[in-house]
Amino acid sequence: MFKLNFKIALRNLWKNKGFSLINIGGLAIGLASCMLLLLYVSYEFSFDKQYENYKTTYVAHTNMTANGKVHTWAWTPGLLAPELKAKYSAVVNAARSSYPFEQLISYDDKKIKNKGLFADPEFIKILDYKFLSGNAISPLNNINSVILTQSLSHKLFGNQNPLGKIVKLDNEGGLKVEAVIADLPENTSIKFDYLMPWKLNEQRQKWIKEQGWGSNFCLTIVQLQNSSLLDQVNAAVKGIYQRNQKGLLNELFLHPLSRLHLYNEFENGKSAGGKIDQLRIFFMLAICI
């Protein structure tokens, strides 16, 4: 019976080749479009979820009111991370980092412009990068140290062992390669090719240590004991600027790292969507197809 029905179906398809081709082609294009949209949505939702502690990791944001309008950004004072770690028991770790910047890094006659980052030692405790070789415990404790990604290590040293070798930053000084980590995946918000100690940043930029609570120039990431403590911590840290510098009206809040990529727009100091709105449209299109 099945064979007979199958033969009849094939004959009908053959008789109406043009119509059948349009139907089958349309179905194939529809399914392919649906799959591509769902894959894209899935990829966007995967941002920053590769870290073991991503559910308890947050990025500090500042609300500043000017001309009656609230402006929100992830720029914070250099004094913030030490204050959070020292005075708030719910905070497991807090770390400062610069924003990624391009500088010349060189070894012998090889000179490459890549993105670097200065960060506190706690940075790699919060964001658990995969160490391929070298010191995975305290690679940022030495002020003249550097961590390279696998790709940058290969560009500079080829197949040589990079550990212990000295590279130069902008043709100045020397940084000892302490460790090599796996290349960062594309679905991460904080990207870099090499990582250096925050203390080196302070040494190179003398003005950093002189900045007070009104100077927002770095990224601060925070790890809490538990995600359920977020509201409690946000209530406690909201007035941290005013408590440390009289007359400063800025307010602080912690925004989940897992929402940093998709929920990146704010209105009146509150999360107001962002790329997530586009993804909702794409998801509905995929369902309709």
Coordinates of N, CA and C in Angstrom, one line a residue, residues 50-194:
Q50 N 30.2 31.2 29.1 CA 31.3 30.2 29.1 C 32.0 30.2 30.4
Y51 N 31.8 31.2 31.2 CA 32.5 31.2 32.5 C 31.8 30.4 33.6
E52 N 32.5 29.8 34.4 CA 31.9 28.9 35.5 C 31.0 29.8 36.4
N53 N 31.5 31.0 36.7 CA 30.8 31.9 37.7 C 29.8 32.9 37.0
Y54 N 29.4 32.7 35.8 CA 28.7 33.7 35.1 C 27.4 34.1 35.7
K55 N 26.8 33.2 36.5 CA 25.5 33.5 37.1 C 25.6 34.4 38.3
T56 N 26.9 34.5 38.9 CA 27.1 35.3 40.0 C 28.1 36.5 39.7
T57 N 28.3 36.7 38.4 CA 29.2 37.8 38.0 C 28.5 39.0 37.5
Y58 N 28.9 40.2 37.8 CA 28.2 41.4 37.5 C 29.2 42.5 37.0
V59 N 28.7 43.4 36.2 CA 29.5 44.6 35.8 C 28.9 45.8 36.5
A60 N 29.7 46.5 37.2 CA 29.3 47.7 37.9 C 28.9 48.8 36.8
H61 N 27.8 49.5 37.0 CA 27.4 50.6 36.2 C 27.1 51.8 37.0
T62 N 27.4 53.0 36.4 CA 27.2 54.3 37.0 C 26.0 55.0 36.4
N63 N 25.1 55.5 37.2 CA 24.0 56.4 36.8 C 24.5 57.9 37.1
M64 N 24.5 58.7 36.1 CA 24.9 60.1 36.4 C 23.8 61.0 35.8
T65 N 23.3 61.9 36.6 CA 22.2 62.8 36.1 C 22.8 64.2 35.7
A66 N 22.5 64.5 34.4 CA 23.0 65.8 33.9 C 21.9 66.5 33.1
N67 N 21.6 67.7 33.4 CA 20.5 68.4 32.6 C 19.2 67.7 32.7
G68 N 18.9 67.1 33.8 CA 17.6 66.4 34.0 C 17.5 65.1 33.4
K69 N 18.6 64.6 32.8 CA 18.6 63.3 32.1 C 19.6 62.3 32.8
V70 N 19.2 61.1 32.9 CA 20.1 60.1 33.6 C 20.9 59.4 32.5
H71 N 22.2 59.4 32.6 CA 23.1 58.7 31.7 C 23.7 57.5 32.4
T72 N 23.7 56.4 31.7 CA 24.2 55.1 32.3 C 25.3 54.6 31.5
W73 N 26.4 54.2 32.2 CA 27.5 53.5 31.5 C 28.3 52.6 32.5
A74 N 29.1 51.8 31.9 CA 29.9 50.8 32.7 C 31.3 51.4 33.0
W75 N 31.4 52.7 33.2 CA 32.6 53.3 33.6 C 32.5 53.6 35.1
T76 N 33.6 53.2 35.8 CA 33.5 53.4 37.3 C 34.9 53.9 37.8
P77 N 35.0 54.4 39.0 CA 36.2 54.9 39.6 C 37.2 53.7 39.9
G78 N 38.5 54.0 39.9 CA 39.5 52.9 40.2 C 39.4 52.6 41.7
L79 N 38.8 53.4 42.5 CA 38.6 53.1 43.9 C 37.5 52.2 44.3
L80 N 36.7 51.9 43.3 CA 35.5 51.1 43.6 C 35.7 49.6 43.9
A81 N 36.5 48.9 43.1 CA 36.7 47.5 43.4 C 37.3 47.2 44.7
P82 N 38.4 47.9 45.2 CA 38.9 47.6 46.5 C 37.8 47.9 47.6
E83 N 37.0 49.0 47.4 CA 36.0 49.3 48.4 C 34.9 48.2 48.5
L84 N 34.5 47.7 47.4 CA 33.5 46.6 47.4 C 34.0 45.4 48.1
K85 N 35.2 45.0 47.8 CA 35.8 43.8 48.3 C 36.0 43.9 49.8
A86 N 36.4 45.1 50.3 CA 36.7 45.3 51.7 C 35.5 45.5 52.6
K87 N 34.4 46.1 52.1 CA 33.3 46.5 52.9 C 32.0 45.8 52.7
Y88 N 31.9 44.9 51.8 CA 30.6 44.2 51.5 C 30.8 42.7 51.5
S89 N 30.3 42.1 52.6 CA 30.5 40.6 52.8 C 29.9 39.8 51.7
A90 N 29.0 40.2 50.9 CA 28.4 39.4 49.9 C 29.3 39.4 48.6
V91 N 30.3 40.2 48.6 CA 31.2 40.3 47.5 C 32.3 39.3 47.7
V92 N 32.4 38.3 46.8 CA 33.5 37.3 46.8 C 34.8 37.9 46.2
N93 N 34.7 38.5 45.1 CA 35.8 39.1 44.4 C 35.3 40.4 43.6
A94 N 36.2 41.3 43.5 CA 36.0 42.5 42.7 C 37.3 42.9 42.0
A95 N 37.2 43.2 40.7 CA 38.4 43.5 40.0 C 38.2 44.7 39.0
R96 N 39.3 45.5 38.9 CA 39.3 46.6 38.0 C 40.0 46.1 36.7
S97 N 39.5 46.7 35.6 CA 40.3 46.5 34.3 C 40.1 47.7 33.5
S98 N 41.1 47.9 32.6 CA 41.0 49.0 31.6 C 40.1 48.5 30.5
Y99 N 39.6 49.3 29.7 CA 38.9 48.9 28.5 C 40.0 48.5 27.4
P100 N 39.7 47.5 26.5 CA 40.6 47.1 25.5 C 41.2 48.2 24.7
F101 N 42.5 48.2 24.5 CA 43.2 49.2 23.7 C 44.2 48.6 22.8
E102 N 44.5 49.2 21.7 CA 45.5 48.6 20.8 C 46.9 49.3 21.1
Q103 N 47.9 48.4 21.3 CA 49.3 48.9 21.5 C 50.2 47.9 20.8
L104 N 51.4 48.4 20.5 CA 52.4 47.6 19.9 C 53.1 46.7 20.9
I105 N 53.0 45.4 20.6 CA 53.7 44.4 21.4 C 54.8 43.7 20.6
S106 N 56.0 43.6 21.1 CA 57.1 43.1 20.2 C 58.0 42.1 20.9
Y107 N 58.6 41.3 20.1 CA 59.6 40.4 20.5 C 60.6 40.3 19.4
D108 N 61.9 40.6 19.7 CA 62.9 40.7 18.7 C 62.5 41.6 17.5
D109 N 62.4 41.1 16.3 CA 62.1 41.9 15.2 C 60.6 41.8 14.9
K110 N 59.8 41.1 15.7 CA 58.4 40.9 15.4 C 57.6 42.0 16.2
K111 N 56.8 42.8 15.5 CA 56.1 43.9 16.1 C 54.6 43.8 15.7
I112 N 53.7 43.6 16.6 CA 52.3 43.4 16.3 C 51.4 44.3 17.1
K113 N 50.4 44.9 16.4 CA 49.4 45.7 17.2 C 48.2 44.8 17.5
N114 N 48.0 44.6 18.8 CA 46.9 43.8 19.3 C 46.2 44.5 20.4
K115 N 45.1 44.0 20.8 CA 44.3 44.6 21.9 C 44.8 44.0 23.3
G116 N 45.1 44.9 24.2 CA 45.6 44.5 25.5 C 44.6 45.1 26.6
L117 N 44.9 44.6 27.8 CA 44.0 44.9 28.9 C 44.9 44.9 30.2
F118 N 44.7 45.9 31.0 CA 45.3 45.9 32.4 C 44.2 45.4 33.3
A119 N 44.5 44.6 34.3 CA 43.5 44.1 35.2 C 44.1 43.6 36.5
D120 N 43.3 43.7 37.6 CA 43.7 43.2 38.9 C 43.8 41.7 38.8
P121 N 44.6 41.1 39.8 CA 44.8 39.6 39.8 C 43.4 38.9 40.0
E122 N 42.5 39.5 40.7 CA 41.2 38.9 40.9 C 40.4 38.7 39.6
F123 N 40.8 39.5 38.6 CA 40.1 39.4 37.3 C 40.0 38.0 36.7
I124 N 41.1 37.3 36.8 CA 41.1 35.9 36.3 C 40.6 34.9 37.2
K125 N 40.3 35.3 38.5 CA 39.5 34.4 39.4 C 38.0 34.5 39.1
I126 N 37.6 35.6 38.7 CA 36.2 35.8 38.4 C 35.9 35.2 37.0
L127 N 36.7 35.6 36.0 CA 36.5 35.1 34.6 C 37.6 34.0 34.4
D128 N 37.2 32.7 34.6 CA 38.1 31.6 34.6 C 38.5 31.2 33.2
Y129 N 39.5 31.9 32.7 CA 40.0 31.6 31.3 C 40.8 30.3 31.4
K130 N 40.8 29.6 30.2 CA 41.5 28.3 30.1 C 43.0 28.5 30.0
F131 N 43.8 28.1 31.0 CA 45.2 28.2 30.9 C 45.8 27.0 30.2
L132 N 46.6 27.3 29.2 CA 47.3 26.2 28.4 C 48.7 25.9 28.9
S133 N 49.3 26.9 29.5 CA 50.7 26.7 30.0 C 51.0 27.9 30.9
G134 N 52.0 27.6 31.8 CA 52.5 28.7 32.7 C 51.8 28.8 34.0
N135 N 52.0 29.9 34.7 CA 51.5 30.2 36.0 C 50.0 30.5 36.0
A136 N 49.2 29.5 36.4 CA 47.7 29.8 36.4 C 47.2 30.3 37.7
I137 N 48.0 30.3 38.7 CA 47.6 30.7 40.1 C 47.7 32.2 40.3
S138 N 48.9 32.8 40.0 CA 49.1 34.2 40.3 C 49.9 34.9 39.2
P139 N 49.5 34.8 37.9 CA 50.3 35.3 36.8 C 50.3 36.8 36.7
L140 N 49.4 37.5 37.5 CA 49.4 39.0 37.4 C 49.9 39.6 38.7
N141 N 50.5 38.8 39.5 CA 51.1 39.4 40.8 C 52.4 40.1 40.6
N142 N 53.2 39.7 39.6 CA 54.4 40.4 39.2 C 54.1 41.6 38.3
I143 N 54.5 42.8 38.7 CA 54.1 44.0 38.0 C 54.6 44.0 36.5
N144 N 55.7 43.2 36.2 CA 56.2 43.2 34.9 C 55.9 41.9 34.2
S145 N 54.7 41.4 34.3 CA 54.3 40.2 33.7 C 53.2 40.4 32.7
V146 N 53.0 39.4 31.8 CA 52.0 39.4 30.8 C 51.4 38.0 30.5
I147 N 50.1 38.0 30.2 CA 49.5 36.7 29.8 C 49.1 36.9 28.3
L148 N 49.5 35.9 27.5 CA 49.2 36.0 26.1 C 48.1 35.0 25.7
T149 N 47.3 35.3 24.7 CA 46.4 34.3 24.1 C 47.2 33.4 23.2
Q150 N 46.7 32.2 22.9 CA 47.4 31.3 22.1 C 47.8 31.8 20.7
S151 N 46.9 32.6 20.1 CA 47.1 33.1 18.8 C 48.3 34.1 18.8
L152 N 48.2 35.0 19.8 CA 49.3 36.1 19.9 C 50.6 35.4 20.2
S153 N 50.6 34.4 21.1 CA 51.9 33.7 21.4 C 52.5 33.1 20.1
H154 N 51.6 32.5 19.3 CA 52.1 31.9 18.0 C 52.6 32.9 17.1
K155 N 52.0 34.1 17.0 CA 52.4 35.2 16.1 C 53.8 35.7 16.5
L156 N 54.0 35.8 17.8 CA 55.3 36.3 18.3 C 56.4 35.3 18.4
F157 N 56.1 34.0 18.8 CA 57.1 33.0 19.1 C 57.1 31.8 18.2
G158 N 56.1 31.7 17.3 CA 56.0 30.5 16.5 C 55.8 29.3 17.4
N159 N 56.5 28.3 17.1 CA 56.4 27.0 17.9 C 57.3 27.0 19.1
Q160 N 58.0 28.1 19.4 CA 58.9 28.2 20.6 C 58.1 28.2 21.9
N161 N 58.6 27.8 23.0 CA 58.0 28.0 24.3 C 58.1 29.4 24.7
P162 N 57.0 30.1 24.9 CA 57.0 31.6 25.2 C 57.3 31.9 26.6
L163 N 57.1 30.9 27.5 CA 57.2 31.1 29.0 C 58.6 31.6 29.3
G164 N 58.6 32.7 30.1 CA 59.8 33.3 30.6 C 60.5 34.3 29.6
K165 N 60.0 34.3 28.4 CA 60.5 35.3 27.4 C 60.0 36.7 27.7
I166 N 60.8 37.7 27.2 CA 60.5 39.1 27.5 C 60.0 39.8 26.2
V167 N 58.8 40.3 26.4 CA 58.2 41.1 25.3 C 58.2 42.6 25.7
K168 N 58.1 43.5 24.7 CA 58.1 44.9 25.0 C 56.7 45.5 24.6
L169 N 56.3 46.4 25.3 CA 55.0 47.1 25.1 C 55.3 48.5 24.6
D170 N 55.0 48.8 23.4 CA 55.3 50.1 22.8 C 56.8 50.4 22.9
N171 N 57.6 49.4 22.7 CA 59.1 49.5 22.7 C 59.6 50.0 24.0
E172 N 58.8 49.9 25.1 CA 59.3 50.3 26.4 C 59.4 49.1 27.4
G173 N 60.4 49.2 28.2 CA 60.5 48.2 29.3 C 60.4 46.8 28.8
G174 N 60.2 45.8 29.7 CA 60.1 44.4 29.3 C 59.1 43.7 30.2
L175 N 58.3 42.9 29.6 CA 57.3 42.1 30.3 C 57.6 40.6 30.1
K176 N 57.6 39.9 31.2 CA 57.9 38.5 31.2 C 56.6 37.7 30.9
V177 N 56.6 36.8 30.0 CA 55.4 36.0 29.7 C 55.3 34.9 30.8
E178 N 54.2 35.1 31.5 CA 53.9 34.2 32.7 C 53.0 33.0 32.3
A179 N 52.2 33.3 31.3 CA 51.2 32.2 31.0 C 50.6 32.4 29.6
V180 N 50.1 31.3 29.1 CA 49.3 31.4 27.8 C 47.9 30.8 28.0
I181 N 46.9 31.5 27.5 CA 45.6 31.1 27.7 C 45.0 30.8 26.3
A182 N 43.9 30.0 26.3 CA 43.2 29.7 25.0 C 42.6 31.0 24.5
D183 N 42.5 31.0 23.2 CA 41.9 32.2 22.5 C 40.5 32.4 23.1
L184 N 40.1 33.7 23.2 CA 38.8 34.0 23.7 C 37.8 33.7 22.7
P185 N 36.6 33.1 23.0 CA 35.6 32.9 22.0 C 35.0 34.2 21.5
E186 N 34.4 34.1 20.4 CA 33.8 35.3 19.8 C 32.6 35.8 20.7
N187 N 31.9 34.9 21.3 CA 30.7 35.2 22.1 C 31.1 35.7 23.5
T188 N 32.1 36.6 23.6 CA 32.4 37.1 24.9 C 32.5 38.7 24.8
S189 N 32.0 39.4 25.8 CA 31.9 40.8 25.7 C 33.3 41.5 26.0
I190 N 34.1 40.9 26.8 CA 35.4 41.5 27.2 C 36.5 40.8 26.4
K191 N 37.0 41.4 25.4 CA 37.9 40.8 24.5 C 39.3 41.4 24.6
F192 N 40.4 40.6 24.5 CA 41.7 41.0 24.5 C 42.6 39.9 24.0
D193 N 43.9 40.3 23.6 CA 44.9 39.4 23.1 C 46.0 39.2 24.1
Y194 N 46.1 40.1 25.0 CA 47.1 40.0 26.1 C 46.6 40.8 27.4

